[in-house]
Every structure is written in structure tokens, then in C-alpha cells.
């Protein structure tokens, strides 16, 4: 029997985060967004609730949940605001999870307690100014010099990398070459390390209350023991990290899409035109019905990908499908919601204005829609003619 109902603990968690998002985030996040200010107090509350520790075992200070609980939390947060949701997603999936998955016992003991408690944030330095989707074109290098790795290069668009509570960035760098191919490794660089510079915040179209920066490394030396996992396995580690992250971004996208539905249903029941509530007009009803249908399908897609991941089954194709479908649903719903709100939808004081600005990056970050289609095709056995 197929049953899509949430288990009791999952439903309890979802309701708790939903209440937090509505009562603690929604009333204040608009001001943070307009100021382009990082919401430290909200992040601290999320840490106290245990949200940063959701998918980690109690042995490392986590809540003993699973990755699906994180996805449910992200959906409910993004239903209200995506800046807060992406801060949690990146803090867990890109900051703490690589250390939990691939770190040594010493690295776990050093970094995980504060990361899973939300008292500190970690970031993942992959993208570079000249290479986003083509991660294999990494130019940042790390060479051995005695007991140190000496890192040189630049990273771009790195989330959570420059806050007051950021404690580390895990950086991918070329550490050698084998059979004519670059060997890419992942190395932990603590914040404040000499030679590691964090730029000022980007001026972004959306996610204005999240932290995103460019990073530069100039003869930045860290101990050899800061290597994360095996030397030369950084690329494979990052692919694994992104597969999981795409499920999380899908959940976040579903949250934004659902938030658009919520706002439009409310507005359609209040706004009058030509003597009637606009929700009485079939043109509006059909548009909102399409929005709800997109959201429902996208949610099922990420539920399926998450279920396969938790069963330790292959889920790369399902993660790519979920990320593709949900990010496009978020973008379509944000556009339709803005249309339904009319002039008010173009005002930042209304949530749909933020939703519209936040939605586009979901089709780009953690693998563009084009990359997702490429992955799906490849999983189906379709290859490029030069392969």
C-alpha cells in the first residue's frame, strides 16, 4: 500500500516549524530584507530549536532525525521567506554535512558541536568566477609545503561565508594531476586564517537577508590535517554533497511555490474588482489552481527523492528531477502570484514581491536547470557524441 501521509514525528516537526515561520519570521523578515541585513536573532532561535542539527545523530550533538526532517523544515521556512531557509540549507548541507560525511574524528570533534547547534556556520567554497556548472575547471590550487597546504585562488557566490558566526569554509582546490586530469581535494579553511580574505556582501536581486560573498586565497596556509576526506576525492565528495543538496533545494522551492499559493488564496478572498471578490472570477481561479497543481507535483518529486536517499537507493536522477520541477514551479508560481496581486505584487512590502525576487536563483543555484536536464539524460543512458 502506498501512503504519502507523514509519520507522526515528521508532522509534529513540520507544524512546529510552520508556527515558528509564521509567528517569528514573517512579522520581521521584510525589514531585514529591505536593509540587506543578516537575521542573527532568527538564526539563533533556529539553533535553539535544533534545526541545524536535524539530520545529525545525537552522538555529534544533533537531533537524531533524518534528511527528510530537514527538507520539511526548509519547506515551511521558505513558505514565508527564502533568505532564512537558504541560510539553514547551506549551513547544514554545505557547511556541516561534508564534515560529518567525510571528516576525520578529530575534525568532527572540533567543528560539528557548534555547527549542529547553530552557534556557528560553515560554508562550502566550490564555485569560481570563471566556472560555475563546470566545476571540473577549478583553478584554485593547493600545494603541499611541509606540514601545510598553501591555497591560492578565488571562489564566488559562497553562502554563509562572511557572517559574524562563520567559522570555516571548505574549499575545493586542485592538489595534483593524474592521467592528465586534475585531482581536486577539499580542504577546511578556518575563518580568519592569514591569506584568506572575504569580500563585502554582493548586491543581489533576491535572498537579500542571506550572506553571499566572494572569497580569495593568497598563499593561505592551513595544516595538512585540514584535508577533508581523501586527497584527490574532493570532486567525488562534492558530487555526493550536491545530490543531497538538490533534494533540499527542491524542498525550499516547494515552500516558495506553496507560499505563493497561500498568499494568492488569501488575497483573492479580500480584493474586489467590478463589484466582486477577484477569487470569484474563473480566470483567477484557474491560475491559482495551476499554481497548486505545480506545487503538489513538485512536493511529490522531492518526497520520492528523499525516500530513495533514506533507503540508500540510487537517487541522483530523482534528485535532479525534483530540483528541476520544483525550481521551475517556484518561478512560475512567483510570476503568476505577482500578476494576481497586480500593482501590489510589485511592492516589496508584500511577500509575493520577495517571492518573485527570490525564485529565479532556484533555477541556477546547486546546478542550473540545464545541468539537471543533462544529468537526467545521462542517467537514462544518453551520452554526448564525443564521450
mmCIF file with all atom_site columns, N, CA and C in Angstrom, residues 84-148:
data_model
loop_
_atom_site.group_PDB
_atom_site.id
_atom_site.type_symbol
_atom_site.label_atom_id
_atom_site.label_alt_id
_atom_site.label_comp_id
_atom_site.label_asym_id
_atom_site.label_entity_id
_atom_site.label_seq_id
_atom_site.pdbx_PDB_ins_code
_atom_site.Cartn_x
_atom_site.Cartn_y
_atom_site.Cartn_z
_atom_site.occupancy
_atom_site.B_iso_or_equiv
_atom_site.pdbx_formal_charge
_atom_site.auth_seq_id
_atom_site.auth_comp_id
_atom_site.auth_asym_id
_atom_site.auth_atom_id
_atom_site.pdbx_PDB_model_num
ATOM 1   N N  . UNK A 1 84  ? 15.992 33.064 5.028   1.00 0.00 ? 84  UNK A N  1
ATOM 2   C CA . UNK A 1 84  ? 16.159 32.270 6.242   1.00 0.00 ? 84  UNK A CA 1
ATOM 3   C C  . UNK A 1 84  ? 16.324 30.795 5.884   1.00 0.00 ? 84  UNK A C  1
ATOM 4   N N  . UNK A 1 85  ? 15.525 30.333 4.922   1.00 0.00 ? 85  UNK A N  1
ATOM 5   C CA . UNK A 1 85  ? 15.586 28.926 4.536   1.00 0.00 ? 85  UNK A CA 1
ATOM 6   C C  . UNK A 1 85  ? 16.938 28.567 3.931   1.00 0.00 ? 85  UNK A C  1
ATOM 7   N N  . UNK A 1 86  ? 17.483 29.425 3.064   1.00 0.00 ? 86  UNK A N  1
ATOM 8   C CA . UNK A 1 86  ? 18.757 29.089 2.428   1.00 0.00 ? 86  UNK A CA 1
ATOM 9   C C  . UNK A 1 86  ? 19.896 29.169 3.433   1.00 0.00 ? 86  UNK A C  1
ATOM 10  N N  . UNK A 1 87  ? 19.777 30.004 4.447   1.00 0.00 ? 87  UNK A N  1
ATOM 11  C CA . UNK A 1 87  ? 20.797 30.049 5.496   1.00 0.00 ? 87  UNK A CA 1
ATOM 12  C C  . UNK A 1 87  ? 20.865 28.709 6.221   1.00 0.00 ? 87  UNK A C  1
ATOM 13  N N  . UNK A 1 88  ? 19.694 28.139 6.519   1.00 0.00 ? 88  UNK A N  1
ATOM 14  C CA . UNK A 1 88  ? 19.657 26.821 7.164   1.00 0.00 ? 88  UNK A CA 1
ATOM 15  C C  . UNK A 1 88  ? 20.148 25.746 6.207   1.00 0.00 ? 88  UNK A C  1
ATOM 16  N N  . UNK A 1 89  ? 19.674 25.773 4.962   1.00 0.00 ? 89  UNK A N  1
ATOM 17  C CA . UNK A 1 89  ? 20.048 24.733 4.000   1.00 0.00 ? 89  UNK A CA 1
ATOM 18  C C  . UNK A 1 89  ? 21.554 24.699 3.787   1.00 0.00 ? 89  UNK A C  1
ATOM 19  N N  . UNK A 1 90  ? 22.148 25.862 3.552   1.00 0.00 ? 90  UNK A N  1
ATOM 20  C CA . UNK A 1 90  ? 23.587 25.907 3.310   1.00 0.00 ? 90  UNK A CA 1
ATOM 21  C C  . UNK A 1 90  ? 24.378 25.567 4.569   1.00 0.00 ? 90  UNK A C  1
ATOM 22  N N  . UNK A 1 91  ? 23.883 26.020 5.726   1.00 0.00 ? 91  UNK A N  1
ATOM 23  C CA . UNK A 1 91  ? 24.573 25.732 6.976   1.00 0.00 ? 91  UNK A CA 1
ATOM 24  C C  . UNK A 1 91  ? 24.656 24.244 7.263   1.00 0.00 ? 91  UNK A C  1
ATOM 25  N N  . UNK A 1 92  ? 23.597 23.519 6.899   1.00 0.00 ? 92  UNK A N  1
ATOM 26  C CA . UNK A 1 92  ? 23.560 22.074 7.140   1.00 0.00 ? 92  UNK A CA 1
ATOM 27  C C  . UNK A 1 92  ? 24.178 21.301 5.974   1.00 0.00 ? 92  UNK A C  1
ATOM 28  N N  . UNK A 1 93  ? 23.625 21.476 4.775   1.00 0.00 ? 93  UNK A N  1
ATOM 29  C CA . UNK A 1 93  ? 24.024 20.657 3.630   1.00 0.00 ? 93  UNK A CA 1
ATOM 30  C C  . UNK A 1 93  ? 25.440 20.933 3.151   1.00 0.00 ? 93  UNK A C  1
ATOM 31  N N  . UNK A 1 94  ? 25.843 22.199 3.184   1.00 0.00 ? 94  UNK A N  1
ATOM 32  C CA . UNK A 1 94  ? 27.144 22.585 2.658   1.00 0.00 ? 94  UNK A CA 1
ATOM 33  C C  . UNK A 1 94  ? 28.177 22.884 3.734   1.00 0.00 ? 94  UNK A C  1
ATOM 34  N N  . UNK A 1 95  ? 27.707 23.265 4.908   1.00 0.00 ? 95  UNK A N  1
ATOM 35  C CA . UNK A 1 95  ? 28.640 23.598 5.978   1.00 0.00 ? 95  UNK A CA 1
ATOM 36  C C  . UNK A 1 95  ? 28.998 22.409 6.852   1.00 0.00 ? 95  UNK A C  1
ATOM 37  N N  . UNK A 1 96  ? 27.988 21.795 7.464   1.00 0.00 ? 96  UNK A N  1
ATOM 38  C CA . UNK A 1 96  ? 28.234 20.720 8.430   1.00 0.00 ? 96  UNK A CA 1
ATOM 39  C C  . UNK A 1 96  ? 28.262 19.329 7.809   1.00 0.00 ? 96  UNK A C  1
ATOM 40  N N  . UNK A 1 97  ? 27.395 19.076 6.824   1.00 0.00 ? 97  UNK A N  1
ATOM 41  C CA . UNK A 1 97  ? 27.260 17.718 6.300   1.00 0.00 ? 97  UNK A CA 1
ATOM 42  C C  . UNK A 1 97  ? 28.552 17.165 5.691   1.00 0.00 ? 97  UNK A C  1
ATOM 43  N N  . UNK A 1 98  ? 29.318 17.954 4.904   1.00 0.00 ? 98  UNK A N  1
ATOM 44  C CA . UNK A 1 98  ? 30.568 17.390 4.375   1.00 0.00 ? 98  UNK A CA 1
ATOM 45  C C  . UNK A 1 98  ? 31.535 16.940 5.468   1.00 0.00 ? 98  UNK A C  1
ATOM 46  N N  . UNK A 1 99  ? 31.574 17.679 6.573   1.00 0.00 ? 99  UNK A N  1
ATOM 47  C CA . UNK A 1 99  ? 32.456 17.294 7.673   1.00 0.00 ? 99  UNK A CA 1
ATOM 48  C C  . UNK A 1 99  ? 31.937 16.017 8.332   1.00 0.00 ? 99  UNK A C  1
ATOM 49  N N  . UNK A 1 100 ? 30.618 15.928 8.494   1.00 0.00 ? 100 UNK A N  1
ATOM 50  C CA . UNK A 1 100 ? 30.046 14.716 9.070   1.00 0.00 ? 100 UNK A CA 1
ATOM 51  C C  . UNK A 1 100 ? 30.262 13.513 8.161   1.00 0.00 ? 100 UNK A C  1
ATOM 52  N N  . UNK A 1 101 ? 30.096 13.701 6.859   1.00 0.00 ? 101 UNK A N  1
ATOM 53  C CA . UNK A 1 101 ? 30.213 12.593 5.909   1.00 0.00 ? 101 UNK A CA 1
ATOM 54  C C  . UNK A 1 101 ? 31.662 12.150 5.694   1.00 0.00 ? 101 UNK A C  1
ATOM 55  N N  . UNK A 1 102 ? 32.573 13.104 5.591   1.00 0.00 ? 102 UNK A N  1
ATOM 56  C CA . UNK A 1 102 ? 33.917 12.791 5.128   1.00 0.00 ? 102 UNK A CA 1
ATOM 57  C C  . UNK A 1 102 ? 35.031 13.156 6.110   1.00 0.00 ? 102 UNK A C  1
ATOM 58  N N  . UNK A 1 103 ? 34.694 13.824 7.204   1.00 0.00 ? 103 UNK A N  1
ATOM 59  C CA . UNK A 1 103 ? 35.722 14.300 8.119   1.00 0.00 ? 103 UNK A CA 1
ATOM 60  C C  . UNK A 1 103 ? 36.315 13.218 8.994   1.00 0.00 ? 103 UNK A C  1
ATOM 61  N N  . UNK A 1 104 ? 37.524 13.488 9.492   1.00 0.00 ? 104 UNK A N  1
ATOM 62  C CA . UNK A 1 104 ? 38.166 12.604 10.466  1.00 0.00 ? 104 UNK A CA 1
ATOM 63  C C  . UNK A 1 104 ? 37.477 12.781 11.821  1.00 0.00 ? 104 UNK A C  1
ATOM 64  N N  . UNK A 1 105 ? 37.774 11.899 12.739  1.00 0.00 ? 105 UNK A N  1
ATOM 65  C CA . UNK A 1 105 ? 37.186 12.005 14.066  1.00 0.00 ? 105 UNK A CA 1
ATOM 66  C C  . UNK A 1 105 ? 37.580 13.318 14.723  1.00 0.00 ? 105 UNK A C  1
ATOM 67  N N  . UNK A 1 106 ? 38.829 13.723 14.523  1.00 0.00 ? 106 UNK A N  1
ATOM 68  C CA . UNK A 1 106 ? 39.307 14.991 15.106  1.00 0.00 ? 106 UNK A CA 1
ATOM 69  C C  . UNK A 1 106 ? 38.568 16.178 14.503  1.00 0.00 ? 106 UNK A C  1
ATOM 70  N N  . UNK A 1 107 ? 38.351 16.148 13.204  1.00 0.00 ? 107 UNK A N  1
ATOM 71  C CA . UNK A 1 107 ? 37.632 17.241 12.541  1.00 0.00 ? 107 UNK A CA 1
ATOM 72  C C  . UNK A 1 107 ? 36.187 17.314 13.026  1.00 0.00 ? 107 UNK A C  1
ATOM 73  N N  . UNK A 1 108 ? 35.565 16.175 13.179  1.00 0.00 ? 108 UNK A N  1
ATOM 74  C CA . UNK A 1 108 ? 34.188 16.148 13.676  1.00 0.00 ? 108 UNK A CA 1
ATOM 75  C C  . UNK A 1 108 ? 34.100 16.723 15.084  1.00 0.00 ? 108 UNK A C  1
ATOM 76  N N  . UNK A 1 109 ? 35.029 16.308 15.929  1.00 0.00 ? 109 UNK A N  1
ATOM 77  C CA . UNK A 1 109 ? 35.013 16.783 17.310  1.00 0.00 ? 109 UNK A CA 1
ATOM 78  C C  . UNK A 1 109 ? 35.295 18.276 17.385  1.00 0.00 ? 109 UNK A C  1
ATOM 79  N N  . UNK A 1 110 ? 36.127 18.766 16.493  1.00 0.00 ? 110 UNK A N  1
ATOM 80  C CA . UNK A 1 110 ? 36.484 20.184 16.513  1.00 0.00 ? 110 UNK A CA 1
ATOM 81  C C  . UNK A 1 110 ? 35.357 21.083 16.009  1.00 0.00 ? 110 UNK A C  1
ATOM 82  N N  . UNK A 1 111 ? 34.669 20.656 14.926  1.00 0.00 ? 111 UNK A N  1
ATOM 83  C CA . UNK A 1 111 ? 33.757 21.573 14.244  1.00 0.00 ? 111 UNK A CA 1
ATOM 84  C C  . UNK A 1 111 ? 32.276 21.283 14.439  1.00 0.00 ? 111 UNK A C  1
ATOM 85  N N  . UNK A 1 112 ? 31.888 20.026 14.526  1.00 0.00 ? 112 UNK A N  1
ATOM 86  C CA . UNK A 1 112 ? 30.468 19.709 14.480  1.00 0.00 ? 112 UNK A CA 1
ATOM 87  C C  . UNK A 1 112 ? 29.641 20.215 15.663  1.00 0.00 ? 112 UNK A C  1
ATOM 88  N N  . UNK A 1 113 ? 30.139 20.180 16.902  1.00 0.00 ? 113 UNK A N  1
ATOM 89  C CA . UNK A 1 113 ? 29.272 20.605 18.006  1.00 0.00 ? 113 UNK A CA 1
ATOM 90  C C  . UNK A 1 113 ? 28.645 21.978 17.811  1.00 0.00 ? 113 UNK A C  1
ATOM 91  N N  . UNK A 1 114 ? 29.426 22.958 17.422  1.00 0.00 ? 114 UNK A N  1
ATOM 92  C CA . UNK A 1 114 ? 28.879 24.307 17.243  1.00 0.00 ? 114 UNK A CA 1
ATOM 93  C C  . UNK A 1 114 ? 28.079 24.438 15.948  1.00 0.00 ? 114 UNK A C  1
ATOM 94  N N  . UNK A 1 115 ? 28.475 23.700 14.900  1.00 0.00 ? 115 UNK A N  1
ATOM 95  C CA . UNK A 1 115 ? 27.744 23.767 13.637  1.00 0.00 ? 115 UNK A CA 1
ATOM 96  C C  . UNK A 1 115 ? 26.348 23.181 13.775  1.00 0.00 ? 115 UNK A C  1
ATOM 97  N N  . UNK A 1 116 ? 26.226 22.028 14.413  1.00 0.00 ? 116 UNK A N  1
ATOM 98  C CA . UNK A 1 116 ? 24.911 21.390 14.532  1.00 0.00 ? 116 UNK A CA 1
ATOM 99  C C  . UNK A 1 116 ? 24.043 22.085 15.575  1.00 0.00 ? 116 UNK A C  1
ATOM 100 N N  . UNK A 1 117 ? 24.668 22.882 16.436  1.00 0.00 ? 117 UNK A N  1
ATOM 101 C CA . UNK A 1 117 ? 23.904 23.665 17.413  1.00 0.00 ? 117 UNK A CA 1
ATOM 102 C C  . UNK A 1 117 ? 23.455 25.001 16.847  1.00 0.00 ? 117 UNK A C  1
ATOM 103 N N  . UNK A 1 118 ? 23.945 25.350 15.653  1.00 0.00 ? 118 UNK A N  1
ATOM 104 C CA . UNK A 1 118 ? 23.600 26.632 15.061  1.00 0.00 ? 118 UNK A CA 1
ATOM 105 C C  . UNK A 1 118 ? 24.330 27.799 15.687  1.00 0.00 ? 118 UNK A C  1
ATOM 106 N N  . UNK A 1 119 ? 25.319 27.499 16.524  1.00 0.00 ? 119 UNK A N  1
ATOM 107 C CA . UNK A 1 119 ? 26.104 28.568 17.152  1.00 0.00 ? 119 UNK A CA 1
ATOM 108 C C  . UNK A 1 119 ? 27.196 29.075 16.219  1.00 0.00 ? 119 UNK A C  1
ATOM 109 N N  . UNK A 1 120 ? 27.503 28.296 15.178  1.00 0.00 ? 120 UNK A N  1
ATOM 110 C CA . UNK A 1 120 ? 28.495 28.666 14.171  1.00 0.00 ? 120 UNK A CA 1
ATOM 111 C C  . UNK A 1 120 ? 27.989 28.203 12.813  1.00 0.00 ? 120 UNK A C  1
ATOM 112 N N  . UNK A 1 121 ? 28.493 28.842 11.768  1.00 0.00 ? 121 UNK A N  1
ATOM 113 C CA . UNK A 1 121 ? 28.130 28.460 10.410  1.00 0.00 ? 121 UNK A CA 1
ATOM 114 C C  . UNK A 1 121 ? 29.367 28.042 9.640   1.00 0.00 ? 121 UNK A C  1
ATOM 115 N N  . UNK A 1 122 ? 29.187 27.079 8.750   1.00 0.00 ? 122 UNK A N  1
ATOM 116 C CA . UNK A 1 122 ? 30.242 26.685 7.830   1.00 0.00 ? 122 UNK A CA 1
ATOM 117 C C  . UNK A 1 122 ? 29.772 26.950 6.412   1.00 0.00 ? 122 UNK A C  1
ATOM 118 N N  . UNK A 1 123 ? 30.703 27.096 5.491   1.00 0.00 ? 123 UNK A N  1
ATOM 119 C CA . UNK A 1 123 ? 30.376 27.337 4.090   1.00 0.00 ? 123 UNK A CA 1
ATOM 120 C C  . UNK A 1 123 ? 31.146 26.363 3.222   1.00 0.00 ? 123 UNK A C  1
ATOM 121 N N  . UNK A 1 124 ? 30.746 26.269 1.956   1.00 0.00 ? 124 UNK A N  1
ATOM 122 C CA . UNK A 1 124 ? 31.382 25.354 1.018   1.00 0.00 ? 124 UNK A CA 1
ATOM 123 C C  . UNK A 1 124 ? 31.829 26.150 -0.202  1.00 0.00 ? 124 UNK A C  1
ATOM 124 N N  . UNK A 1 125 ? 33.133 26.276 -0.404  1.00 0.00 ? 125 UNK A N  1
ATOM 125 C CA . UNK A 1 125 ? 33.689 27.070 -1.486  1.00 0.00 ? 125 UNK A CA 1
ATOM 126 C C  . UNK A 1 125 ? 33.961 26.239 -2.714  1.00 0.00 ? 125 UNK A C  1
ATOM 127 N N  . UNK A 1 126 ? 33.004 26.163 -3.619  1.00 0.00 ? 126 UNK A N  1
ATOM 128 C CA . UNK A 1 126 ? 33.143 25.393 -4.855  1.00 0.00 ? 126 UNK A CA 1
ATOM 129 C C  . UNK A 1 126 ? 33.203 26.305 -6.081  1.00 0.00 ? 126 UNK A C  1
ATOM 130 N N  . UNK A 1 127 ? 32.147 27.101 -6.283  1.00 0.00 ? 127 UNK A N  1
ATOM 131 C CA . UNK A 1 127 ? 32.027 27.920 -7.487  1.00 0.00 ? 127 UNK A CA 1
ATOM 132 C C  . UNK A 1 127 ? 33.142 28.956 -7.580  1.00 0.00 ? 127 UNK A C  1
ATOM 133 N N  . UNK A 1 128 ? 33.603 29.198 -8.806  1.00 0.00 ? 128 UNK A N  1
ATOM 134 C CA . UNK A 1 128 ? 34.638 30.199 -9.057  1.00 0.00 ? 128 UNK A CA 1
ATOM 135 C C  . UNK A 1 128 ? 34.147 31.207 -10.083 1.00 0.00 ? 128 UNK A C  1
ATOM 136 N N  . UNK A 1 129 ? 34.749 32.387 -10.148 1.00 0.00 ? 129 UNK A N  1
ATOM 137 C CA . UNK A 1 129 ? 34.286 33.408 -11.088 1.00 0.00 ? 129 UNK A CA 1
ATOM 138 C C  . UNK A 1 129 ? 34.239 32.929 -12.531 1.00 0.00 ? 129 UNK A C  1
ATOM 139 N N  . UNK A 1 130 ? 35.139 32.034 -12.908 1.00 0.00 ? 130 UNK A N  1
ATOM 140 C CA . UNK A 1 130 ? 35.178 31.558 -14.287 1.00 0.00 ? 130 UNK A CA 1
ATOM 141 C C  . UNK A 1 130 ? 34.609 30.173 -14.476 1.00 0.00 ? 130 UNK A C  1
ATOM 142 N N  . UNK A 1 131 ? 34.003 29.615 -13.445 1.00 0.00 ? 131 UNK A N  1
ATOM 143 C CA . UNK A 1 131 ? 33.488 28.247 -13.559 1.00 0.00 ? 131 UNK A CA 1
ATOM 144 C C  . UNK A 1 131 ? 32.416 27.958 -12.540 1.00 0.00 ? 131 UNK A C  1
ATOM 145 N N  . UNK A 1 132 ? 31.160 27.866 -12.997 1.00 0.00 ? 132 UNK A N  1
ATOM 146 C CA . UNK A 1 132 ? 30.072 27.524 -12.106 1.00 0.00 ? 132 UNK A CA 1
ATOM 147 C C  . UNK A 1 132 ? 29.669 26.079 -12.313 1.00 0.00 ? 132 UNK A C  1
ATOM 148 N N  . UNK A 1 133 ? 28.891 25.835 -13.386 1.00 0.00 ? 133 UNK A N  1
ATOM 149 C CA . UNK A 1 133 ? 28.457 24.466 -13.678 1.00 0.00 ? 133 UNK A CA 1
ATOM 150 C C  . UNK A 1 133 ? 29.635 23.553 -13.993 1.00 0.00 ? 133 UNK A C  1
ATOM 151 N N  . UNK A 1 134 ? 30.694 24.125 -14.581 1.00 0.00 ? 134 UNK A N  1
ATOM 152 C CA . UNK A 1 134 ? 31.876 23.339 -14.939 1.00 0.00 ? 134 UNK A CA 1
ATOM 153 C C  . UNK A 1 134 ? 32.851 23.313 -13.765 1.00 0.00 ? 134 UNK A C  1
ATOM 154 N N  . UNK A 1 135 ? 32.478 22.556 -12.733 1.00 0.00 ? 135 UNK A N  1
ATOM 155 C CA . UNK A 1 135 ? 33.314 22.503 -11.528 1.00 0.00 ? 135 UNK A CA 1
ATOM 156 C C  . UNK A 1 135 ? 34.658 21.848 -11.802 1.00 0.00 ? 135 UNK A C  1
ATOM 157 N N  . UNK A 1 136 ? 34.722 21.037 -12.855 1.00 0.00 ? 136 UNK A N  1
ATOM 158 C CA . UNK A 1 136 ? 35.982 20.400 -13.199 1.00 0.00 ? 136 UNK A CA 1
ATOM 159 C C  . UNK A 1 136 ? 37.023 21.387 -13.692 1.00 0.00 ? 136 UNK A C  1
ATOM 160 N N  . UNK A 1 137 ? 36.576 22.622 -13.977 1.00 0.00 ? 137 UNK A N  1
ATOM 161 C CA . UNK A 1 137 ? 37.503 23.657 -14.451 1.00 0.00 ? 137 UNK A CA 1
ATOM 162 C C  . UNK A 1 137 ? 38.100 24.447 -13.291 1.00 0.00 ? 137 UNK A C  1
ATOM 163 N N  . UNK A 1 138 ? 38.059 23.888 -12.106 1.00 0.00 ? 138 UNK A N  1
ATOM 164 C CA . UNK A 1 138 ? 38.583 24.549 -10.910 1.00 0.00 ? 138 UNK A CA 1
ATOM 165 C C  . UNK A 1 138 ? 40.019 25.047 -11.130 1.00 0.00 ? 138 UNK A C  1
ATOM 166 N N  . UNK A 1 139 ? 40.249 26.313 -10.775 1.00 0.00 ? 139 UNK A N  1
ATOM 167 C CA . UNK A 1 139 ? 41.584 26.891 -10.915 1.00 0.00 ? 139 UNK A CA 1
ATOM 168 C C  . UNK A 1 139 ? 42.274 27.118 -9.576  1.00 0.00 ? 139 UNK A C  1
ATOM 169 N N  . UNK A 1 140 ? 41.500 27.157 -8.507  1.00 0.00 ? 140 UNK A N  1
ATOM 170 C CA . UNK A 1 140 ? 42.113 27.302 -7.190  1.00 0.00 ? 140 UNK A CA 1
ATOM 171 C C  . UNK A 1 140 ? 43.034 26.116 -6.940  1.00 0.00 ? 140 UNK A C  1
ATOM 172 N N  . UNK A 1 141 ? 44.213 26.394 -6.428  1.00 0.00 ? 141 UNK A N  1
ATOM 173 C CA . UNK A 1 141 ? 45.208 25.340 -6.210  1.00 0.00 ? 141 UNK A CA 1
ATOM 174 C C  . UNK A 1 141 ? 45.588 25.255 -4.736  1.00 0.00 ? 141 UNK A C  1
ATOM 175 N N  . UNK A 1 142 ? 46.062 24.083 -4.347  1.00 0.00 ? 142 UNK A N  1
ATOM 176 C CA . UNK A 1 142 ? 46.604 23.869 -3.006  1.00 0.00 ? 142 UNK A CA 1
ATOM 177 C C  . UNK A 1 142 ? 47.841 22.989 -3.159  1.00 0.00 ? 142 UNK A C  1
ATOM 178 N N  . UNK A 1 143 ? 48.989 23.467 -2.743  1.00 0.00 ? 143 UNK A N  1
ATOM 179 C CA . UNK A 1 143 ? 50.229 22.694 -2.862  1.00 0.00 ? 143 UNK A CA 1
ATOM 180 C C  . UNK A 1 143 ? 50.765 22.374 -1.469  1.00 0.00 ? 143 UNK A C  1
ATOM 181 N N  . UNK A 1 144 ? 51.391 21.220 -1.372  1.00 0.00 ? 144 UNK A N  1
ATOM 182 C CA . UNK A 1 144 ? 51.995 20.824 -0.114  1.00 0.00 ? 144 UNK A CA 1
ATOM 183 C C  . UNK A 1 144 ? 53.280 21.598 0.118   1.00 0.00 ? 144 UNK A C  1
ATOM 184 N N  . UNK A 1 145 ? 53.414 22.122 1.310   1.00 0.00 ? 145 UNK A N  1
ATOM 185 C CA . UNK A 1 145 ? 54.640 22.800 1.723   1.00 0.00 ? 145 UNK A CA 1
ATOM 186 C C  . UNK A 1 145 ? 54.915 22.364 3.158   1.00 0.00 ? 145 UNK A C  1
ATOM 187 N N  . UNK A 1 146 ? 55.678 21.316 3.303   1.00 0.00 ? 146 UNK A N  1
ATOM 188 C CA . UNK A 1 146 ? 55.932 20.775 4.639   1.00 0.00 ? 146 UNK A CA 1
ATOM 189 C C  . UNK A 1 146 ? 54.663 20.209 5.237   1.00 0.00 ? 146 UNK A C  1
ATOM 190 N N  . UNK A 1 147 ? 54.268 20.735 6.369   1.00 0.00 ? 147 UNK A N  1
ATOM 191 C CA . UNK A 1 147 ? 53.073 20.273 7.064   1.00 0.00 ? 147 UNK A CA 1
ATOM 192 C C  . UNK A 1 147 ? 51.851 21.129 6.755   1.00 0.00 ? 147 UNK A C  1
ATOM 193 N N  . UNK A 1 148 ? 51.902 21.862 5.653   1.00 0.00 ? 148 UNK A N  1
ATOM 194 C CA . UNK A 1 148 ? 50.806 22.766 5.308   1.00 0.00 ? 148 UNK A CA 1
ATOM 195 C C  . UNK A 1 148 ? 50.329 22.569 3.873   1.00 0.00 ? 148 UNK A C  1
#
